[in-house]
Every structure is written in C-alpha cells, then in structure tokens.
CSV table of C-alpha atoms and ligand atoms in Angstrom, one decimal:
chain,number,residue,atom,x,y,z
Z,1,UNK,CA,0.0,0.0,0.0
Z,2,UNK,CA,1.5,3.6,-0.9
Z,3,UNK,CA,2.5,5.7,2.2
Z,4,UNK,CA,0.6,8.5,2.7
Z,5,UNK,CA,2.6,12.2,2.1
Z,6,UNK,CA,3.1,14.0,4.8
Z,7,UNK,CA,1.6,17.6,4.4
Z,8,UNK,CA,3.5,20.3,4.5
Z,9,UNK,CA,2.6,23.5,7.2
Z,10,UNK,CA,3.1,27.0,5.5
Z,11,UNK,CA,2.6,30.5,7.6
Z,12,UNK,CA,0.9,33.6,6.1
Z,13,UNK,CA,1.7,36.8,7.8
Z,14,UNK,CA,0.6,40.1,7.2
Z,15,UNK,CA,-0.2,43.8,8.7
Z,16,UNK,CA,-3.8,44.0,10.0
Z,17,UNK,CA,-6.2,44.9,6.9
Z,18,UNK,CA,-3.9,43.5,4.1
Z,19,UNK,CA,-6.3,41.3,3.2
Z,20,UNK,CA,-4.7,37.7,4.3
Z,21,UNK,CA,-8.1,36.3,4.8
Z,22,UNK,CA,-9.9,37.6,1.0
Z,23,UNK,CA,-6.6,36.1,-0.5
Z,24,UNK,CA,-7.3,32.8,1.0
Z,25,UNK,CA,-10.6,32.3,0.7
Z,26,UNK,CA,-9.4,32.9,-3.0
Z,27,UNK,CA,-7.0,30.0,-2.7
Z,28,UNK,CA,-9.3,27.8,-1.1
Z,29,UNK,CA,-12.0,27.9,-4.0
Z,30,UNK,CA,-9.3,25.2,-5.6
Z,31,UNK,CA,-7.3,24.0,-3.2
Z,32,UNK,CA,-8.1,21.6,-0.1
Z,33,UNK,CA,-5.5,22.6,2.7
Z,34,UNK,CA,-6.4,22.5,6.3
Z,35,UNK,CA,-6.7,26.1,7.9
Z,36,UNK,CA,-6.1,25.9,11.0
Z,37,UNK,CA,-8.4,28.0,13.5
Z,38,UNK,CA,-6.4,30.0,16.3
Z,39,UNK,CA,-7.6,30.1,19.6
Z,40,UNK,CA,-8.1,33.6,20.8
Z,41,UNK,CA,-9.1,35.9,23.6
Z,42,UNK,CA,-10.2,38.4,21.6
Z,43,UNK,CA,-14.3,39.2,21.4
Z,44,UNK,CA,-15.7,37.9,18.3
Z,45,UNK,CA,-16.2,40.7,15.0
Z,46,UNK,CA,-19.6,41.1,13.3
Z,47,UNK,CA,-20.4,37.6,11.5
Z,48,UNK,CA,-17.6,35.9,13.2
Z,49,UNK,CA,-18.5,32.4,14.5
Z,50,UNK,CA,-17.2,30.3,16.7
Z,51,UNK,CA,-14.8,27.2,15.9
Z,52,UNK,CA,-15.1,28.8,12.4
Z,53,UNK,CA,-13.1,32.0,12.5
Z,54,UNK,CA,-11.6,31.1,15.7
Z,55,UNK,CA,-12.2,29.5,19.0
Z,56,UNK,CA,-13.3,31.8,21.4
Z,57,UNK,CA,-12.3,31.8,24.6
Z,58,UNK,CA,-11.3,33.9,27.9
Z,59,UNK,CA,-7.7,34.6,29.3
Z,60,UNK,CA,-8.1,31.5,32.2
Z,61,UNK,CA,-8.9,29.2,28.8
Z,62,UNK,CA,-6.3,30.2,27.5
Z,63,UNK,CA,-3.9,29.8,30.0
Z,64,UNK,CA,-5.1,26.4,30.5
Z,65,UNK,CA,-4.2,25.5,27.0
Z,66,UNK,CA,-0.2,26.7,27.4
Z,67,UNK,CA,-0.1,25.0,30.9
Z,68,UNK,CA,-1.0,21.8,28.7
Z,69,UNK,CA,1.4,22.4,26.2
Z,70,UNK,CA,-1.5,22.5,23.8
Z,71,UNK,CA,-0.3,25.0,22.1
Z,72,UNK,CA,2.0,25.1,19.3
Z,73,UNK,CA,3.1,28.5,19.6
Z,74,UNK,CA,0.9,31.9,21.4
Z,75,UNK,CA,1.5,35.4,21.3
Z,76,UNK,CA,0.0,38.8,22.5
Z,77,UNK,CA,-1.2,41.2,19.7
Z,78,UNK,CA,-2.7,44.6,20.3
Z,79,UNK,CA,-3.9,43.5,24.0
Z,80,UNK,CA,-5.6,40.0,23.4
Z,81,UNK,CA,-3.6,36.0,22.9
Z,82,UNK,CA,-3.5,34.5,20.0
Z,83,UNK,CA,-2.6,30.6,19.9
Z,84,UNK,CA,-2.8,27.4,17.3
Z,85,UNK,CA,-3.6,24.1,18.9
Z,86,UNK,CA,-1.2,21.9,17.9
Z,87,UNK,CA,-3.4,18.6,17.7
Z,88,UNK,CA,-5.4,19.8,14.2
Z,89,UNK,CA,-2.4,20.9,12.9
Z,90,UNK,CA,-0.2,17.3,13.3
Z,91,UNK,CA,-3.7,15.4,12.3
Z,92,UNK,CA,-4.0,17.5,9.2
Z,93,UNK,CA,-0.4,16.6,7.9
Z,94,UNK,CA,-0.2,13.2,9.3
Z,95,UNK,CA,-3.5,12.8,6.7
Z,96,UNK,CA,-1.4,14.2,3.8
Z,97,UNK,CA,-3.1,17.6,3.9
Z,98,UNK,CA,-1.1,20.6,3.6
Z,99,UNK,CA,-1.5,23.3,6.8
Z,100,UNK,CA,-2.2,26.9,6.7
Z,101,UNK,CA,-1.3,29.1,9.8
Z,102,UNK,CA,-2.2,32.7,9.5
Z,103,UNK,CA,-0.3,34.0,12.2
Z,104,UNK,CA,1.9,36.6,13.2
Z,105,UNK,CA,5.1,37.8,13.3
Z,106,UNK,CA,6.2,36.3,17.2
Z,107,UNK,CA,4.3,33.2,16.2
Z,108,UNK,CA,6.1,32.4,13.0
Z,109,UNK,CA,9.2,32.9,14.5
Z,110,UNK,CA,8.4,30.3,16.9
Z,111,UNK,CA,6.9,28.1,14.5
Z,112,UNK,CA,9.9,28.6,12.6
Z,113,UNK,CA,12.3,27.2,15.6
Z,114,UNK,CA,10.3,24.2,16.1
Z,115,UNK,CA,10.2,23.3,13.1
Z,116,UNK,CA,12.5,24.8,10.5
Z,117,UNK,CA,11.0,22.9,7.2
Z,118,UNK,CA,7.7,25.5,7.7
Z,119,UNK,CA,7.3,27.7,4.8
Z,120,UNK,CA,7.1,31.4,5.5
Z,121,UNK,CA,4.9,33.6,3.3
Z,122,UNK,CA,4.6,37.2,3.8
Z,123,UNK,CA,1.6,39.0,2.4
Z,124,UNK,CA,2.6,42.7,2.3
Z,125,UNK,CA,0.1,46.2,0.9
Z,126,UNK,CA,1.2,47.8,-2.1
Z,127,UNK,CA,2.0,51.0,0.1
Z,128,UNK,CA,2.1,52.3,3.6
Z,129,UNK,CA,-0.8,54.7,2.6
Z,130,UNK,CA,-3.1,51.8,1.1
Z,131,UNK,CA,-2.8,49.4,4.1
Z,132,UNK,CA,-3.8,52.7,6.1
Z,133,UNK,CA,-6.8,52.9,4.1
Z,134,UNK,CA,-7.9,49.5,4.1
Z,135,UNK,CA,-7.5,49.4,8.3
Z,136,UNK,CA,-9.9,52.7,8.4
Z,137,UNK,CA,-12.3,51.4,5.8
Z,138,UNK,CA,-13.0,48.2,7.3
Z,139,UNK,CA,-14.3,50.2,10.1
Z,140,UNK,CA,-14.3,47.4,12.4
Z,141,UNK,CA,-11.5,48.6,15.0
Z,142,UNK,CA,-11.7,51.7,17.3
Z,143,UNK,CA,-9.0,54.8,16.1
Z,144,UNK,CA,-7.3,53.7,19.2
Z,145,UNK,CA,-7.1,50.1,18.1
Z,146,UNK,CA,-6.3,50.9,14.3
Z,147,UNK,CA,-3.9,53.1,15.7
Z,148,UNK,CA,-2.2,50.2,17.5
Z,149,UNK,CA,-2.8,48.5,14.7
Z,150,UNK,CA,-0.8,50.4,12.1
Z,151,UNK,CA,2.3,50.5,15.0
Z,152,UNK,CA,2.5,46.9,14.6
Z,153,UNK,CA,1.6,46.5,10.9
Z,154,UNK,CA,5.2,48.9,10.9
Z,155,UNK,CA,7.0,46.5,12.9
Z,156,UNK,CA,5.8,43.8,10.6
Z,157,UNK,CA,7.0,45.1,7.6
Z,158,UNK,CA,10.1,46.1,8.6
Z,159,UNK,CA,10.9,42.1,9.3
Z,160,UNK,CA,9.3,40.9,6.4
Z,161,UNK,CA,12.7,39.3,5.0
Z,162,UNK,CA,12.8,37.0,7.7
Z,163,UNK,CA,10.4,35.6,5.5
Z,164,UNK,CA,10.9,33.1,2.3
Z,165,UNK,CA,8.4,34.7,-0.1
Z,166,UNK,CA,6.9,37.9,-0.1
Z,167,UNK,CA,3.5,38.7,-1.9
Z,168,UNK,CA,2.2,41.8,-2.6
Z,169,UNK,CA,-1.6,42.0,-2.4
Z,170,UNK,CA,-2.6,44.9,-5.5
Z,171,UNK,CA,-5.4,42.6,-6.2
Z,172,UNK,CA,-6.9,39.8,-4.7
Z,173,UNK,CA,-6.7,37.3,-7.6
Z,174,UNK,CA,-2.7,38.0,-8.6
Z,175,UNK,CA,-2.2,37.8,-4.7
Z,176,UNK,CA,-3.7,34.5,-5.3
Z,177,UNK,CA,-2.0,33.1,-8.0
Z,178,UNK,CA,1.2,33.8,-6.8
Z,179,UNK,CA,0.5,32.0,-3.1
Z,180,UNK,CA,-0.7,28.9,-5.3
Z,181,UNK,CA,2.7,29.1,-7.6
Z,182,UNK,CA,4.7,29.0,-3.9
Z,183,UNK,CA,2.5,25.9,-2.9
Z,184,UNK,CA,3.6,24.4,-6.4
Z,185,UNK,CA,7.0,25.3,-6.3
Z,186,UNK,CA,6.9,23.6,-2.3
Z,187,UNK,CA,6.0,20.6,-3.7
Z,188,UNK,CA,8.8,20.0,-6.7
Z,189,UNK,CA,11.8,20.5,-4.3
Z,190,UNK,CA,14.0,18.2,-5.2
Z,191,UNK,CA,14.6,16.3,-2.0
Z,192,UNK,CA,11.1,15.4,-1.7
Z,193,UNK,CA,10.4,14.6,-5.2
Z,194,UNK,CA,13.3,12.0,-4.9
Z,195,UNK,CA,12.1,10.2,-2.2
Z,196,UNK,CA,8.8,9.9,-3.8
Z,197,UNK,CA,10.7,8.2,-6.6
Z,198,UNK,CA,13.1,6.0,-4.6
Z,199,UNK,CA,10.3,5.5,-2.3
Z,200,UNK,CA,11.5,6.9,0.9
U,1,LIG,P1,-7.2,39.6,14.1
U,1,LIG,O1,-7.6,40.1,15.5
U,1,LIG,O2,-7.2,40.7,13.1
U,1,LIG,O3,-8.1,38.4,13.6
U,1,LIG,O4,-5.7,39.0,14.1
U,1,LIG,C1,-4.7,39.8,14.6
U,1,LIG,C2,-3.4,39.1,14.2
U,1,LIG,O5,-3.2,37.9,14.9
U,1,LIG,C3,-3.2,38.8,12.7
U,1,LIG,O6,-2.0,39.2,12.3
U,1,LIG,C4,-3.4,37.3,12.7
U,1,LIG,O7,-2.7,36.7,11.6
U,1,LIG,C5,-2.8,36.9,14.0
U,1,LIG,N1,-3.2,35.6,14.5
U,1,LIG,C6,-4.3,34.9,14.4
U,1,LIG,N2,-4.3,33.7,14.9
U,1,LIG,C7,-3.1,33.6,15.5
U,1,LIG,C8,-2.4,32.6,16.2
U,1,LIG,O8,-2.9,31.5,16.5
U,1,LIG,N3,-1.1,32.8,16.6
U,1,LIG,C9,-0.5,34.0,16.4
U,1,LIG,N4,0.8,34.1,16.8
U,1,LIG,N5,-1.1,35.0,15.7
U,1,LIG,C10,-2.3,34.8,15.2
C-alpha cells in the first residue's frame, strides 16, 4: 500500500487589513488545505463564528491551554492572545493535507524554531498609505485600536525578510496566484520529489 505524504505546514503573515483572509478564501476555492483555527481571547467581529473563524475563549482558557502544552506556539497582539492548537495541525499533515497558519510575526518565528521545514509567506500592501486605508475602511477597529494597529503592521513590515516569499496584495486574484505558484513550487523540491521516486 502507498504511504501516505506527509503535508506540508506554511505561515501567512501580514499587517492588520492586508487582506490575508480575501486572498485565501481565494486559494481555497481550488485547493483543499487545512486552515487551522487560532484560539483567541479576543471578542468575536460582526459575523464571526465560533470554531469557524476562531475558537473563542477567555484569558483562564487560555492559560489552560499553554499550561498543557497544547499550544503550538501563542503570542499577544494589540492586547488580546493568540494561539494554534497543535493537535489539528499534526492530524491535518499526518492525513497528507497541507496546513495553513495565519499568524503573526512572534508566532512564525516560533513556528519557525520548532520546526524549520515551515514555509514562511509574507503578504505585504502595495503601500504604507493603502494598508492605512484598508485598516480605516474596514471600520471594524476603534482609532485607538487601528492606531495600535498600524504600530505593529510597521514593525511587521520592517521584518518581512525574515520571511521566504513575499507577496504583494494589489489585487486579490494576482495575490492568489502567486500563493498557489509558492505551494507548487513547495511541492517539486528536489529532495522530496526524490524520495517519492526511490520511495522513501
Ligand atoms: P485579528 O484580530 O485581526 O483576527 O488577528 C490579529 C493578528 O493575529 C493577525 O496578524 C493574525 O494573523 C494573528 N493571529 C491569528 N491567529 C493567530 C495565532 O494562532 N497565533 C499567532 N501568533 N497569531 C495569530
């Protein structure tokens, strides 16, 4: 019987208001990856569910989780935690299903530690001024919050080339593309193709 493929885990980052979540749901109109949902203590947004969007829960929840090692990386971002469960996310690949984590700067770089063979994607705005436009126009944050927003959508940028790719998102379907050429491109390295041939 053939083995099954391990998948592969890749991280999207990306400012507040990029647009990280319109360019996948784009992806994911062709391709079956497993998205993994973050546990948060942030209150849910207008048409959020959840278990969906994320699990919901409060700061003693949360702790809980970390204390369990449940957790395969956390991080605070503009006042609320932010974690993925680890469990989904080692199901998913151990099914052959690729893993998307959109997560944050802190969190990647943890990710990244643990487990080096991750694939870092950074989805960047064509400007400064445009990602300040799309944080106002979403309208969902306080000023104070956008404000605290945009402080760390700077810090962000600034360590974008601690990523391996780096999309810029003009529009949403060239965004796309270009995340579904990376996934390609993941998939033909040579070391894993090679296996797969000599049956490793
Ligand atoms: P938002 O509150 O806008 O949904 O998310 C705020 C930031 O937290 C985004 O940059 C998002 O990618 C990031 N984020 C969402 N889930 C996680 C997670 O599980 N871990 C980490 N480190 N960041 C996350």
């Amino acid at each position: 019987m053939e083995q099954v493929r391990r998948g592969k885990t890749f991280i999207i980052s990306g400012p507040s208001g990029v647009g990280k979540g319109t360019v996948l749901k784009e992806l994911f109109k062709t391709r079956d990856m497993y998205y993994s949902v973050s546990a948060t203590t942030r209150a849910p947004r207008d048409g959020e569910v959840d278990g969906v969007h994320y699990h919901f829960m409060d700061a003693e929840e949360f702790r809980t989780m970390i204390a369990e090692d449940a957790l395969l990386e956390h991080a605070e971002y503009a006042g609320n935690y932010y974690g993925t469960p680890k469990r989904y996310v080692d199901e998913a690949m151990d099914s052959g299903r690729d893993v998307i984590l959109e997560i944050e700067l802190q969190g990647a770089r943890q990710v990244h530690a643990k487990r080096p063979e991750t694939v870092r994607i950074f989805i960047g705005p064509p400007s400064w001024e445009e990602l300040e436009r799309r944080l106002v126009s979403r309208g969902t944050d306080t000023p104070e919050k956008i404000a605290q927003r945009l402080q760390r959508a700077r810090i962000e940028l600034e360590s974008a080339d601690e990523y391996d790719y780096l999309i810029i998102n003009d529009t949403v379907e060239k965004a796309a593309a270009e995340l579904d050429a990376i996934l390609c491109a993941e998939h033909c390295r040579v070391d894993d193709r090679l296996d797969q041939i000599l049956g490793k």
